[in-house]
Amino acid sequence: MDIYKWYRISRWLYLHHVPVIPGMIKALIRILWGGVIPYQAEIGTGTVLGYQALGIVIHKRCIIGSNCHISQNVTLGGTSGIYEVPVLGDNVSVGAGANIIGPVHVGNNAVIGAGAVVLKDVPDNCIAVGVPARIIEKNEGIK
C-alpha cells in the first residue's frame, strides 16, 4: 500500500478521535520507510511523497497543499523557540534533500531545488535554489 494511503488512514482515525492506532501507523511508517509523516500534519490530496517517503521528515504542524511533490530526504521542520513551521501552497515541487525550516511560506506552483535550504518565504510561481535558498526565477507560466 502507498505510504500516502497509510497517512490518510492515520489522519482519518486521528480526526475521528480513535486513540493509539494513528501513533502505531506513524511508528510503522518510521520503521518501514525511515520517514516521519505525522498524522497531525495537514497534507492535501494528490500530494506525492517520492520514493515511498524515504527519509522524509515533516513537522506535525506543517500544512502541505494539494498536488505537491516532495522528494526523498526532505525535511519540513521547525526551529527552536519559534512556534510556526513551514506551510506549502498547492502544486509545490520540493527536490531531493531540500530543507525548509522555520516559519516559511512557500507559494503555489513554486519549485524548491534539490539540496536547497529554505529559510525565507518563496512567492508563488518562483524557483528557489542554493544554500541558503534564493529566488532564481519568477515565472507566471509555471504550472
mmCIF file of C-alpha atoms in Angstrom:
data_model
loop_
_atom_site.group_PDB
_atom_site.id
_atom_site.type_symbol
_atom_site.label_atom_id
_atom_site.label_comp_id
_atom_site.label_asym_id
_atom_site.label_seq_id
_atom_site.Cartn_x
_atom_site.Cartn_y
_atom_site.Cartn_z
ATOM 1 C CA MET A 1 0.000 0.000 0.000
ATOM 2 C CA ASP A 2 1.192 3.515 -0.845
ATOM 3 C CA ILE A 3 2.580 5.449 2.134
ATOM 4 C CA TYR A 4 0.209 8.346 1.421
ATOM 5 C CA LYS A 5 -2.717 5.964 1.951
ATOM 6 C CA TRP A 6 -1.250 4.927 5.308
ATOM 7 C CA TYR A 7 -1.008 8.609 6.211
ATOM 8 C CA ARG A 8 -4.629 9.233 5.118
ATOM 9 C CA ILE A 9 -5.857 6.325 7.265
ATOM 10 C CA SER A 10 -3.962 7.553 10.330
ATOM 11 C CA ARG A 11 -5.171 11.126 9.721
ATOM 12 C CA TRP A 12 -8.799 9.980 9.444
ATOM 13 C CA LEU A 13 -8.505 7.975 12.664
ATOM 14 C CA TYR A 14 -6.885 10.951 14.418
ATOM 15 C CA LEU A 15 -9.604 13.365 13.289
ATOM 16 C CA HIS A 16 -12.249 10.896 14.499
ATOM 17 C CA HIS A 17 -10.588 10.626 17.925
ATOM 18 C CA VAL A 18 -9.562 6.989 17.603
ATOM 19 C CA PRO A 19 -6.749 6.503 20.129
ATOM 20 C CA VAL A 20 -3.462 4.610 19.754
ATOM 21 C CA ILE A 21 -3.825 3.359 16.150
ATOM 22 C CA PRO A 22 -2.668 6.618 14.463
ATOM 23 C CA GLY A 23 0.504 6.520 16.565
ATOM 24 C CA MET A 24 1.060 2.883 15.654
ATOM 25 C CA ILE A 25 0.766 3.716 11.953
ATOM 26 C CA LYS A 26 3.203 6.625 12.383
ATOM 27 C CA ALA A 27 5.666 4.239 14.055
ATOM 28 C CA LEU A 28 5.190 1.697 11.257
ATOM 29 C CA ILE A 29 5.982 4.364 8.657
ATOM 30 C CA ARG A 30 9.106 5.268 10.636
ATOM 31 C CA ILE A 31 10.284 1.653 10.827
ATOM 32 C CA LEU A 32 9.499 0.612 7.255
ATOM 33 C CA TRP A 33 10.428 3.754 5.326
ATOM 34 C CA GLY A 34 12.651 5.741 7.670
ATOM 35 C CA GLY A 35 10.445 8.823 7.392
ATOM 36 C CA VAL A 36 8.344 10.797 9.825
ATOM 37 C CA ILE A 37 4.887 11.504 8.406
ATOM 38 C CA PRO A 38 2.793 12.533 11.415
ATOM 39 C CA TYR A 39 -0.964 12.147 11.339
ATOM 40 C CA GLN A 40 -1.305 15.661 12.808
ATOM 41 C CA ALA A 41 0.182 17.291 9.689
ATOM 42 C CA GLU A 42 -2.252 18.533 7.028
ATOM 43 C CA ILE A 43 -1.282 17.071 3.662
ATOM 44 C CA GLY A 44 -3.514 17.885 0.694
ATOM 45 C CA THR A 45 -4.965 15.399 -1.740
ATOM 46 C CA GLY A 46 -2.910 14.377 -4.712
ATOM 47 C CA THR A 47 0.380 15.027 -2.931
ATOM 48 C CA VAL A 48 3.140 12.569 -3.810
ATOM 49 C CA LEU A 49 5.826 11.575 -1.328
ATOM 50 C CA GLY A 50 8.683 10.407 -3.535
ATOM 51 C CA TYR A 51 10.363 7.028 -3.126
ATOM 52 C CA GLN A 52 7.741 5.951 -0.574
ATOM 53 C CA ALA A 53 8.715 8.908 1.643
ATOM 54 C CA LEU A 54 12.190 7.507 2.244
ATOM 55 C CA GLY A 55 13.861 9.804 4.762
ATOM 56 C CA ILE A 56 11.179 12.496 4.611
ATOM 57 C CA VAL A 57 10.650 14.330 7.900
ATOM 58 C CA ILE A 58 7.563 16.507 8.276
ATOM 59 C CA HIS A 59 6.814 18.536 11.409
ATOM 60 C CA LYS A 60 3.443 17.690 12.885
ATOM 61 C CA ARG A 61 2.129 21.248 12.456
ATOM 62 C CA CYS A 62 3.125 21.562 8.775
ATOM 63 C CA ILE A 63 0.500 22.297 6.186
ATOM 64 C CA ILE A 64 1.096 20.973 2.685
ATOM 65 C CA GLY A 65 -1.234 21.911 -0.154
ATOM 66 C CA SER A 66 -2.749 19.715 -2.827
ATOM 67 C CA ASN A 67 -0.870 18.114 -5.714
ATOM 68 C CA CYS A 68 2.583 18.717 -4.266
ATOM 69 C CA HIS A 69 5.604 16.524 -4.926
ATOM 70 C CA ILE A 70 8.063 16.014 -2.091
ATOM 71 C CA SER A 71 11.180 14.034 -2.979
ATOM 72 C CA GLN A 72 13.201 11.752 -0.710
ATOM 73 C CA ASN A 73 15.222 13.029 2.265
ATOM 74 C CA VAL A 74 13.321 16.318 2.537
ATOM 75 C CA THR A 75 12.883 17.997 5.923
ATOM 76 C CA LEU A 76 9.966 20.327 6.631
ATOM 77 C CA GLY A 77 10.670 21.392 10.180
ATOM 78 C CA GLY A 78 10.561 23.967 12.881
ATOM 79 C CA THR A 79 13.313 25.829 14.608
ATOM 80 C CA SER A 80 13.961 26.148 18.325
ATOM 81 C CA GLY A 81 11.848 28.712 20.103
ATOM 82 C CA ILE A 82 9.607 29.552 17.150
ATOM 83 C CA TYR A 83 6.123 28.023 17.028
ATOM 84 C CA GLU A 84 5.449 28.486 13.308
ATOM 85 C CA VAL A 85 6.524 25.804 10.860
ATOM 86 C CA PRO A 86 6.585 25.578 7.047
ATOM 87 C CA VAL A 87 3.420 25.970 5.001
ATOM 88 C CA LEU A 88 3.459 24.837 1.379
ATOM 89 C CA GLY A 89 0.903 26.009 -1.175
ATOM 90 C CA ASP A 90 -0.628 23.916 -3.936
ATOM 91 C CA ASN A 91 1.413 22.338 -6.748
ATOM 92 C CA VAL A 92 4.755 22.809 -4.984
ATOM 93 C CA SER A 93 7.689 20.627 -6.014
ATOM 94 C CA VAL A 94 10.470 20.031 -3.485
ATOM 95 C CA GLY A 95 13.695 18.436 -4.743
ATOM 96 C CA ALA A 96 15.642 15.669 -3.057
ATOM 97 C CA GLY A 97 17.443 16.578 0.140
ATOM 98 C CA ALA A 98 15.920 20.037 0.451
ATOM 99 C CA ASN A 99 15.302 21.553 3.878
ATOM 100 C CA ILE A 100 12.520 24.041 4.560
ATOM 101 C CA ILE A 101 12.992 25.274 8.100
ATOM 102 C CA GLY A 102 11.084 27.657 10.366
ATOM 103 C CA PRO A 103 8.157 29.998 9.741
ATOM 104 C CA VAL A 104 8.420 29.760 5.948
ATOM 105 C CA HIS A 105 5.587 30.044 3.426
ATOM 106 C CA VAL A 106 6.162 28.512 0.017
ATOM 107 C CA GLY A 107 3.704 29.850 -2.565
ATOM 108 C CA ASN A 108 1.607 27.997 -5.092
ATOM 109 C CA ASN A 109 3.406 26.465 -8.090
ATOM 110 C CA ALA A 110 6.833 27.059 -6.529
ATOM 111 C CA VAL A 111 9.811 24.800 -7.154
ATOM 112 C CA ILE A 112 12.459 24.177 -4.493
ATOM 113 C CA GLY A 113 15.691 22.795 -5.928
ATOM 114 C CA ALA A 114 17.445 19.671 -4.694
ATOM 115 C CA GLY A 115 19.602 20.330 -1.643
ATOM 116 C CA ALA A 116 18.216 23.835 -1.100
ATOM 117 C CA VAL A 117 17.928 25.224 2.418
ATOM 118 C CA VAL A 118 14.877 27.484 2.517
ATOM 119 C CA LEU A 119 14.827 29.933 5.436
ATOM 120 C CA LYS A 120 12.717 32.715 3.896
ATOM 121 C CA ASP A 121 9.366 32.830 2.129
ATOM 122 C CA VAL A 122 9.163 31.790 -1.514
ATOM 123 C CA PRO A 123 6.459 33.617 -3.521
ATOM 124 C CA ASP A 124 4.039 31.970 -5.951
ATOM 125 C CA ASN A 125 5.472 30.719 -9.255
ATOM 126 C CA CYS A 126 9.119 31.005 -8.201
ATOM 127 C CA ILE A 127 12.116 28.702 -8.328
ATOM 128 C CA ALA A 128 14.403 28.724 -5.278
ATOM 129 C CA VAL A 129 17.816 27.031 -5.115
ATOM 130 C CA GLY A 130 21.004 27.077 -3.076
ATOM 131 C CA VAL A 131 22.197 27.289 0.499
ATOM 132 C CA PRO A 132 20.627 29.457 1.728
ATOM 133 C CA ALA A 133 17.968 29.334 -0.964
ATOM 134 C CA ARG A 134 17.456 32.331 -3.196
ATOM 135 C CA ILE A 135 14.933 33.035 -5.935
ATOM 136 C CA ILE A 136 16.440 32.461 -9.366
ATOM 137 C CA GLU A 137 13.325 32.760 -11.471
ATOM 138 C CA LYS A 138 9.795 34.063 -11.211
ATOM 139 C CA ASN A 139 7.561 32.865 -13.974
ATOM 140 C CA GLU A 140 3.825 33.352 -14.149
ATOM 141 C CA GLY A 141 3.712 30.455 -16.626
ATOM 142 C CA ILE A 142 4.996 27.777 -14.211
ATOM 143 C CA LYS A 143 2.383 25.126 -13.553
#
